[in-house]
């Protein structure tokens, strides 16, 4: 693992690191904020998964999360959204290829050799974090924005024993039925739509739900509402009587101004679950 940078931040340290990933077969970069309490021993961990076109850096510098995480004594990890580099497949469209891994394990050419972001977030990066940093991996939670909200919800419902809570900002809720989803799932996973179901938050909510609390915030003036399809997730949660809050925030769009506005509430929500 290479240290790219480490900066003092709210009494803790905001680091950026690179490592060779077995999952993606290339070098990956991630950000990790450790609060001051990590000097004394392991601290709980909140995952933040970013959206289309983002790297590890977007939320790290725009979401305003570190101050609230420091207040709660929680570490934050910011993974990248896809494999990158020479020899890694890419696409001319912004919503495919590098920057658009969709948190799945690709099975189709030319994506399969590197686009294994599900394994990267679920196995590879957690193993590195547990080995090299002062983190309590028995206390994890997960959140994300847009494509990252999709990843957070699907990972949480697949591994409910791992994450104590899950939240999302404007997640892609029903990718098997939307233009942000069908294009990518067919390219990465092939034309058999049965293979897509494991990566659809609305379908997973209907089938299994989540064992802990859920918080979802959606901007009411989000320019991508028709692509995100929040109503499908909200309706599935209501039918399931899922524990949680599913909120439309009037006047807010899809930007990091929206994310940063509600970040304090999301950090407090996760802190309550992580310290229960």
mmCIF file of C-alpha atoms in Angstrom:
data_model
loop_
_atom_site.group_PDB
_atom_site.id
_atom_site.type_symbol
_atom_site.label_atom_id
_atom_site.label_comp_id
_atom_site.label_asym_id
_atom_site.label_seq_id
_atom_site.Cartn_x
_atom_site.Cartn_y
_atom_site.Cartn_z
ATOM 1 C CA UNK A 1 0.000 0.000 0.000
ATOM 2 C CA UNK A 2 1.255 3.464 -0.916
ATOM 3 C CA UNK A 3 0.548 6.605 1.070
ATOM 4 C CA UNK A 4 -0.413 9.322 -1.407
ATOM 5 C CA UNK A 5 -1.245 11.956 1.204
ATOM 6 C CA UNK A 6 -2.158 12.354 4.863
ATOM 7 C CA UNK A 7 -3.581 15.621 6.222
ATOM 8 C CA UNK A 8 -4.649 16.686 9.669
ATOM 9 C CA UNK A 9 -8.432 17.034 9.639
ATOM 10 C CA UNK A 10 -10.833 17.794 12.533
ATOM 11 C CA UNK A 11 -8.331 16.355 15.002
ATOM 12 C CA UNK A 12 -7.906 13.190 12.957
ATOM 13 C CA UNK A 13 -6.251 12.324 9.653
ATOM 14 C CA UNK A 14 -7.630 12.356 6.112
ATOM 15 C CA UNK A 15 -5.502 9.974 4.096
ATOM 16 C CA UNK A 16 -5.391 8.896 0.470
ATOM 17 C CA UNK A 17 -3.856 5.518 -0.329
ATOM 18 C CA UNK A 18 -3.224 3.291 -3.350
ATOM 19 C CA UNK A 19 -2.825 -0.470 -3.530
ATOM 20 C CA UNK A 20 -2.814 -3.341 -5.984
ATOM 21 C CA UNK A 21 -6.236 -4.986 -5.924
ATOM 22 C CA UNK A 22 -6.725 -8.696 -6.477
ATOM 23 C CA UNK A 23 -10.395 -8.084 -7.256
ATOM 24 C CA UNK A 24 -9.896 -5.530 -10.038
ATOM 25 C CA UNK A 25 -6.410 -6.651 -11.153
ATOM 26 C CA UNK A 26 -5.150 -3.066 -11.165
ATOM 27 C CA UNK A 27 -4.087 -0.307 -8.811
ATOM 28 C CA UNK A 28 -6.956 1.222 -6.819
ATOM 29 C CA UNK A 29 -7.052 4.451 -4.816
ATOM 30 C CA UNK A 30 -9.220 5.187 -1.780
ATOM 31 C CA UNK A 31 -9.649 7.882 0.845
ATOM 32 C CA UNK A 32 -9.843 7.109 4.563
ATOM 33 C CA UNK A 33 -10.659 9.521 7.374
ATOM 34 C CA UNK A 34 -9.606 8.357 10.836
ATOM 35 C CA UNK A 35 -10.920 10.367 13.803
ATOM 36 C CA UNK A 36 -8.675 11.215 16.754
ATOM 37 C CA UNK A 37 -10.046 8.223 18.697
ATOM 38 C CA UNK A 38 -8.290 5.857 16.269
ATOM 39 C CA UNK A 39 -5.019 6.786 18.020
ATOM 40 C CA UNK A 40 -6.270 4.896 21.073
ATOM 41 C CA UNK A 41 -7.894 1.885 19.421
ATOM 42 C CA UNK A 42 -10.268 0.597 16.729
ATOM 43 C CA UNK A 43 -13.204 2.820 15.733
ATOM 44 C CA UNK A 44 -16.434 2.076 13.818
ATOM 45 C CA UNK A 45 -16.415 2.451 10.036
ATOM 46 C CA UNK A 46 -18.880 4.105 7.657
ATOM 47 C CA UNK A 47 -18.533 3.358 3.934
ATOM 48 C CA UNK A 48 -19.373 6.108 1.446
ATOM 49 C CA UNK A 49 -19.924 4.915 -2.139
ATOM 50 C CA UNK A 50 -19.871 7.633 -4.776
ATOM 51 C CA UNK A 51 -21.846 8.066 -7.988
ATOM 52 C CA UNK A 52 -21.288 8.231 -11.728
ATOM 53 C CA UNK A 53 -18.128 10.026 -12.950
ATOM 54 C CA UNK A 54 -16.761 10.309 -9.386
ATOM 55 C CA UNK A 55 -13.449 9.113 -7.962
ATOM 56 C CA UNK A 56 -12.527 8.610 -4.308
ATOM 57 C CA UNK A 57 -12.043 12.374 -4.128
ATOM 58 C CA UNK A 58 -15.486 13.869 -4.830
ATOM 59 C CA UNK A 59 -17.231 13.046 -1.574
ATOM 60 C CA UNK A 60 -13.990 13.350 0.363
ATOM 61 C CA UNK A 61 -13.754 17.065 -0.502
ATOM 62 C CA UNK A 62 -17.405 18.023 -1.149
ATOM 63 C CA UNK A 63 -19.679 16.107 1.234
ATOM 64 C CA UNK A 64 -18.626 17.817 4.450
ATOM 65 C CA UNK A 65 -18.604 14.486 6.237
ATOM 66 C CA UNK A 66 -15.343 14.546 8.193
ATOM 67 C CA UNK A 67 -16.406 17.098 10.778
ATOM 68 C CA UNK A 68 -19.524 15.181 11.683
ATOM 69 C CA UNK A 69 -17.633 11.869 11.645
ATOM 70 C CA UNK A 70 -15.024 13.332 13.991
ATOM 71 C CA UNK A 71 -17.783 14.459 16.346
ATOM 72 C CA UNK A 72 -19.109 10.884 16.450
ATOM 73 C CA UNK A 73 -15.723 9.131 16.524
ATOM 74 C CA UNK A 74 -16.400 7.293 13.251
ATOM 75 C CA UNK A 75 -13.984 6.477 10.401
ATOM 76 C CA UNK A 76 -15.026 7.122 6.780
ATOM 77 C CA UNK A 77 -13.805 5.229 3.751
ATOM 78 C CA UNK A 78 -14.228 6.631 0.233
ATOM 79 C CA UNK A 79 -13.531 3.941 -2.415
ATOM 80 C CA UNK A 80 -13.168 4.744 -6.087
ATOM 81 C CA UNK A 81 -16.134 3.995 -8.365
ATOM 82 C CA UNK A 82 -14.332 1.754 -10.876
ATOM 83 C CA UNK A 83 -10.995 0.296 -11.900
ATOM 84 C CA UNK A 84 -8.756 2.676 -13.832
ATOM 85 C CA UNK A 85 -5.547 2.826 -15.785
ATOM 86 C CA UNK A 86 -3.879 1.574 -18.921
ATOM 87 C CA UNK A 87 -5.444 -1.626 -20.184
ATOM 88 C CA UNK A 88 -8.712 -1.077 -18.304
ATOM 89 C CA UNK A 89 -11.740 -0.956 -20.609
ATOM 90 C CA UNK A 90 -13.557 2.361 -20.992
ATOM 91 C CA UNK A 91 -16.456 3.863 -22.942
ATOM 92 C CA UNK A 92 -17.204 7.197 -24.597
ATOM 93 C CA UNK A 93 -20.462 7.559 -22.608
ATOM 94 C CA UNK A 94 -20.071 9.003 -19.097
ATOM 95 C CA UNK A 95 -22.354 6.339 -17.596
ATOM 96 C CA UNK A 96 -20.288 3.353 -18.751
ATOM 97 C CA UNK A 97 -16.722 2.242 -18.168
ATOM 98 C CA UNK A 98 -14.238 4.059 -15.953
ATOM 99 C CA UNK A 99 -16.104 6.059 -13.322
ATOM 100 C CA UNK A 100 -19.213 3.900 -13.743
ATOM 101 C CA UNK A 101 -18.521 0.488 -12.224
ATOM 102 C CA UNK A 102 -22.077 0.160 -10.816
ATOM 103 C CA UNK A 103 -20.753 -2.016 -7.950
ATOM 104 C CA UNK A 104 -21.164 -5.302 -9.834
ATOM 105 C CA UNK A 105 -18.820 -8.106 -10.907
ATOM 106 C CA UNK A 106 -18.784 -7.926 -14.704
ATOM 107 C CA UNK A 107 -18.963 -11.215 -16.579
ATOM 108 C CA UNK A 108 -18.905 -9.869 -20.148
ATOM 109 C CA UNK A 109 -16.102 -8.674 -22.438
ATOM 110 C CA UNK A 110 -14.371 -6.277 -22.354
ATOM 111 C CA UNK A 111 -15.331 -5.535 -18.745
ATOM 112 C CA UNK A 112 -14.822 -8.854 -16.953
ATOM 113 C CA UNK A 113 -11.039 -8.702 -16.348
ATOM 114 C CA UNK A 114 -11.183 -5.556 -14.181
ATOM 115 C CA UNK A 115 -14.758 -4.455 -13.447
ATOM 116 C CA UNK A 116 -15.285 -6.421 -10.235
ATOM 117 C CA UNK A 117 -16.329 -3.593 -7.951
ATOM 118 C CA UNK A 118 -18.683 -5.785 -5.913
ATOM 119 C CA UNK A 119 -15.790 -7.986 -4.798
ATOM 120 C CA UNK A 120 -13.585 -4.939 -4.325
ATOM 121 C CA UNK A 121 -15.997 -3.273 -1.885
ATOM 122 C CA UNK A 122 -17.256 -6.473 -0.253
ATOM 123 C CA UNK A 123 -13.975 -8.367 0.125
ATOM 124 C CA UNK A 124 -10.747 -6.828 -1.135
ATOM 125 C CA UNK A 125 -10.792 -3.374 0.434
ATOM 126 C CA UNK A 126 -12.316 -4.566 3.759
ATOM 127 C CA UNK A 127 -9.468 -7.076 4.115
ATOM 128 C CA UNK A 128 -6.889 -4.341 3.596
ATOM 129 C CA UNK A 129 -8.618 -1.944 5.998
ATOM 130 C CA UNK A 130 -8.876 -4.597 8.721
ATOM 131 C CA UNK A 131 -5.190 -5.431 8.349
ATOM 132 C CA UNK A 132 -3.632 -1.977 8.137
ATOM 133 C CA UNK A 133 -5.798 0.466 10.126
ATOM 134 C CA UNK A 134 -7.331 0.876 13.595
ATOM 135 C CA UNK A 135 -10.880 -0.071 12.604
ATOM 136 C CA UNK A 136 -13.554 -2.108 14.377
ATOM 137 C CA UNK A 137 -14.835 -4.226 11.495
ATOM 138 C CA UNK A 138 -17.584 -5.622 13.738
ATOM 139 C CA UNK A 139 -19.194 -2.170 13.601
ATOM 140 C CA UNK A 140 -19.743 -1.121 9.999
ATOM 141 C CA UNK A 141 -22.414 0.934 8.238
ATOM 142 C CA UNK A 142 -22.790 2.029 4.623
ATOM 143 C CA UNK A 143 -24.114 4.979 2.643
ATOM 144 C CA UNK A 144 -23.791 6.371 -0.875
ATOM 145 C CA UNK A 145 -25.039 8.817 -3.482
ATOM 146 C CA UNK A 146 -26.801 8.021 -6.780
ATOM 147 C CA UNK A 147 -24.978 5.022 -8.289
ATOM 148 C CA UNK A 148 -23.285 4.742 -4.896
ATOM 149 C CA UNK A 149 -26.661 4.736 -3.157
ATOM 150 C CA UNK A 150 -27.596 1.815 -5.391
ATOM 151 C CA UNK A 151 -24.391 0.057 -4.322
ATOM 152 C CA UNK A 152 -24.910 0.808 -0.633
ATOM 153 C CA UNK A 153 -28.468 -0.513 -0.591
ATOM 154 C CA UNK A 154 -27.719 -3.684 -2.550
ATOM 155 C CA UNK A 155 -24.629 -4.519 -0.497
ATOM 156 C CA UNK A 156 -26.463 -3.906 2.778
ATOM 157 C CA UNK A 157 -29.398 -6.115 1.850
ATOM 158 C CA UNK A 158 -27.030 -8.833 0.640
ATOM 159 C CA UNK A 159 -24.815 -8.708 3.755
ATOM 160 C CA UNK A 160 -27.193 -7.640 6.542
ATOM 161 C CA UNK A 161 -25.000 -9.298 9.173
ATOM 162 C CA UNK A 162 -22.122 -6.968 8.235
ATOM 163 C CA UNK A 163 -23.759 -3.533 8.200
ATOM 164 C CA UNK A 164 -25.665 -2.190 11.191
ATOM 165 C CA UNK A 165 -27.389 0.534 9.166
ATOM 166 C CA UNK A 166 -27.719 1.762 5.599
ATOM 167 C CA UNK A 167 -28.563 5.138 4.103
ATOM 168 C CA UNK A 168 -28.582 6.645 0.643
ATOM 169 C CA UNK A 169 -28.760 10.026 -1.070
ATOM 170 C CA UNK A 170 -30.800 9.970 -4.304
ATOM 171 C CA UNK A 171 -30.050 6.297 -5.052
ATOM 172 C CA UNK A 172 -30.671 4.554 -8.357
ATOM 173 C CA UNK A 173 -33.539 2.461 -7.015
ATOM 174 C CA UNK A 174 -34.796 0.244 -9.841
ATOM 175 C CA UNK A 175 -31.977 -0.264 -12.383
ATOM 176 C CA UNK A 176 -33.541 -3.335 -13.982
ATOM 177 C CA UNK A 177 -36.377 -1.085 -15.209
ATOM 178 C CA UNK A 178 -34.580 2.187 -15.852
ATOM 179 C CA UNK A 179 -32.234 3.770 -18.371
ATOM 180 C CA UNK A 180 -29.650 4.098 -15.593
ATOM 181 C CA UNK A 181 -29.327 0.380 -15.148
ATOM 182 C CA UNK A 182 -30.531 -1.642 -18.096
ATOM 183 C CA UNK A 183 -27.770 -0.301 -20.319
ATOM 184 C CA UNK A 184 -25.043 -1.007 -17.764
ATOM 185 C CA UNK A 185 -26.362 -4.308 -16.405
ATOM 186 C CA UNK A 186 -26.739 -5.763 -19.887
ATOM 187 C CA UNK A 187 -23.217 -4.659 -20.825
ATOM 188 C CA UNK A 188 -21.562 -5.837 -17.621
ATOM 189 C CA UNK A 189 -23.665 -8.928 -16.801
ATOM 190 C CA UNK A 190 -25.136 -10.024 -20.139
ATOM 191 C CA UNK A 191 -28.682 -10.253 -21.433
ATOM 192 C CA UNK A 192 -30.030 -12.731 -18.853
ATOM 193 C CA UNK A 193 -32.098 -10.404 -16.685
ATOM 194 C CA UNK A 194 -32.245 -12.962 -13.881
ATOM 195 C CA UNK A 195 -28.610 -12.077 -13.161
ATOM 196 C CA UNK A 196 -29.557 -8.437 -12.712
ATOM 197 C CA UNK A 197 -31.997 -8.948 -9.832
ATOM 198 C CA UNK A 198 -29.284 -9.106 -7.164
ATOM 199 C CA UNK A 199 -28.364 -5.513 -8.060
ATOM 200 C CA UNK A 200 -31.797 -3.897 -7.883
ATOM 201 C CA UNK A 201 -32.551 -2.238 -4.537
ATOM 202 C CA UNK A 202 -36.320 -2.172 -5.067
ATOM 203 C CA UNK A 203 -36.449 -5.876 -5.877
ATOM 204 C CA UNK A 204 -34.213 -6.732 -2.934
ATOM 205 C CA UNK A 205 -36.358 -4.586 -0.642
ATOM 206 C CA UNK A 206 -39.459 -6.472 -1.764
ATOM 207 C CA UNK A 207 -37.800 -9.876 -1.416
ATOM 208 C CA UNK A 208 -35.777 -9.542 1.797
ATOM 209 C CA UNK A 209 -35.546 -5.995 3.154
ATOM 210 C CA UNK A 210 -32.852 -5.026 5.627
ATOM 211 C CA UNK A 211 -32.426 -6.237 9.198
ATOM 212 C CA UNK A 212 -31.608 -2.783 10.571
ATOM 213 C CA UNK A 213 -32.652 0.840 10.070
ATOM 214 C CA UNK A 214 -32.735 2.500 6.647
ATOM 215 C CA UNK A 215 -32.593 6.212 5.764
ATOM 216 C CA UNK A 216 -33.102 7.470 2.200
ATOM 217 C CA UNK A 217 -33.171 11.125 1.181
ATOM 218 C CA UNK A 218 -34.274 12.153 -2.312
ATOM 219 C CA UNK A 219 -34.269 15.695 -3.649
ATOM 220 C CA UNK A 220 -37.711 16.756 -4.825
ATOM 221 C CA UNK A 221 -36.238 18.833 -7.668
ATOM 222 C CA UNK A 222 -33.680 16.231 -8.708
ATOM 223 C CA UNK A 223 -33.186 16.516 -12.467
ATOM 224 C CA UNK A 224 -32.731 12.724 -12.682
ATOM 225 C CA UNK A 225 -35.889 11.627 -10.834
ATOM 226 C CA UNK A 226 -37.241 9.603 -13.759
ATOM 227 C CA UNK A 227 -33.954 7.673 -13.950
ATOM 228 C CA UNK A 228 -33.669 7.108 -10.191
ATOM 229 C CA UNK A 229 -37.240 5.839 -9.670
ATOM 230 C CA UNK A 230 -37.428 6.427 -5.880
ATOM 231 C CA UNK A 231 -41.117 5.551 -5.800
ATOM 232 C CA UNK A 232 -40.299 1.894 -6.533
ATOM 233 C CA UNK A 233 -38.082 1.621 -3.444
ATOM 234 C CA UNK A 234 -40.451 3.603 -1.221
ATOM 235 C CA UNK A 235 -43.414 1.445 -2.251
ATOM 236 C CA UNK A 236 -41.490 -1.794 -1.692
ATOM 237 C CA UNK A 237 -40.416 -0.595 1.757
ATOM 238 C CA UNK A 238 -43.977 0.374 2.674
ATOM 239 C CA UNK A 239 -45.344 -3.012 1.606
ATOM 240 C CA UNK A 240 -42.630 -4.712 3.638
ATOM 241 C CA UNK A 241 -43.129 -2.347 6.616
ATOM 242 C CA UNK A 242 -39.392 -1.812 6.595
ATOM 243 C CA UNK A 243 -37.887 0.003 9.572
ATOM 244 C CA UNK A 244 -36.624 3.338 8.332
ATOM 245 C CA UNK A 245 -37.264 6.775 6.900
ATOM 246 C CA UNK A 246 -37.832 7.477 3.186
ATOM 247 C CA UNK A 247 -37.937 11.220 2.574
ATOM 248 C CA UNK A 248 -38.469 13.603 -0.336
ATOM 249 C CA UNK A 249 -36.608 16.846 0.372
ATOM 250 C CA UNK A 250 -38.477 19.675 -1.346
ATOM 251 C CA UNK A 251 -36.434 21.938 -3.605
ATOM 252 C CA UNK A 252 -33.184 19.943 -3.557
ATOM 253 C CA UNK A 253 -31.444 18.622 -6.670
ATOM 254 C CA UNK A 254 -28.879 15.858 -7.308
ATOM 255 C CA UNK A 255 -25.741 17.788 -6.395
ATOM 256 C CA UNK A 256 -23.319 17.663 -3.491
ATOM 257 C CA UNK A 257 -25.077 20.760 -2.123
ATOM 258 C CA UNK A 258 -27.965 18.387 -1.435
ATOM 259 C CA UNK A 259 -25.691 15.676 -0.010
ATOM 260 C CA UNK A 260 -23.800 18.038 2.280
ATOM 261 C CA UNK A 261 -27.042 19.572 3.582
ATOM 262 C CA UNK A 262 -28.207 16.261 5.042
ATOM 263 C CA UNK A 263 -24.846 14.696 5.861
ATOM 264 C CA UNK A 264 -25.053 15.605 9.556
ATOM 265 C CA UNK A 265 -28.349 13.733 9.874
ATOM 266 C CA UNK A 266 -26.965 10.692 8.082
ATOM 267 C CA UNK A 267 -23.850 10.591 10.274
ATOM 268 C CA UNK A 268 -26.015 10.858 13.392
ATOM 269 C CA UNK A 269 -28.301 8.111 12.079
ATOM 270 C CA UNK A 270 -25.362 5.763 11.554
ATOM 271 C CA UNK A 271 -23.710 6.697 14.855
ATOM 272 C CA UNK A 272 -26.850 5.665 16.720
ATOM 273 C CA UNK A 273 -26.713 2.218 15.097
ATOM 274 C CA UNK A 274 -22.934 1.803 15.390
ATOM 275 C CA UNK A 275 -22.876 2.633 19.100
ATOM 276 C CA UNK A 276 -26.077 0.780 20.044
#
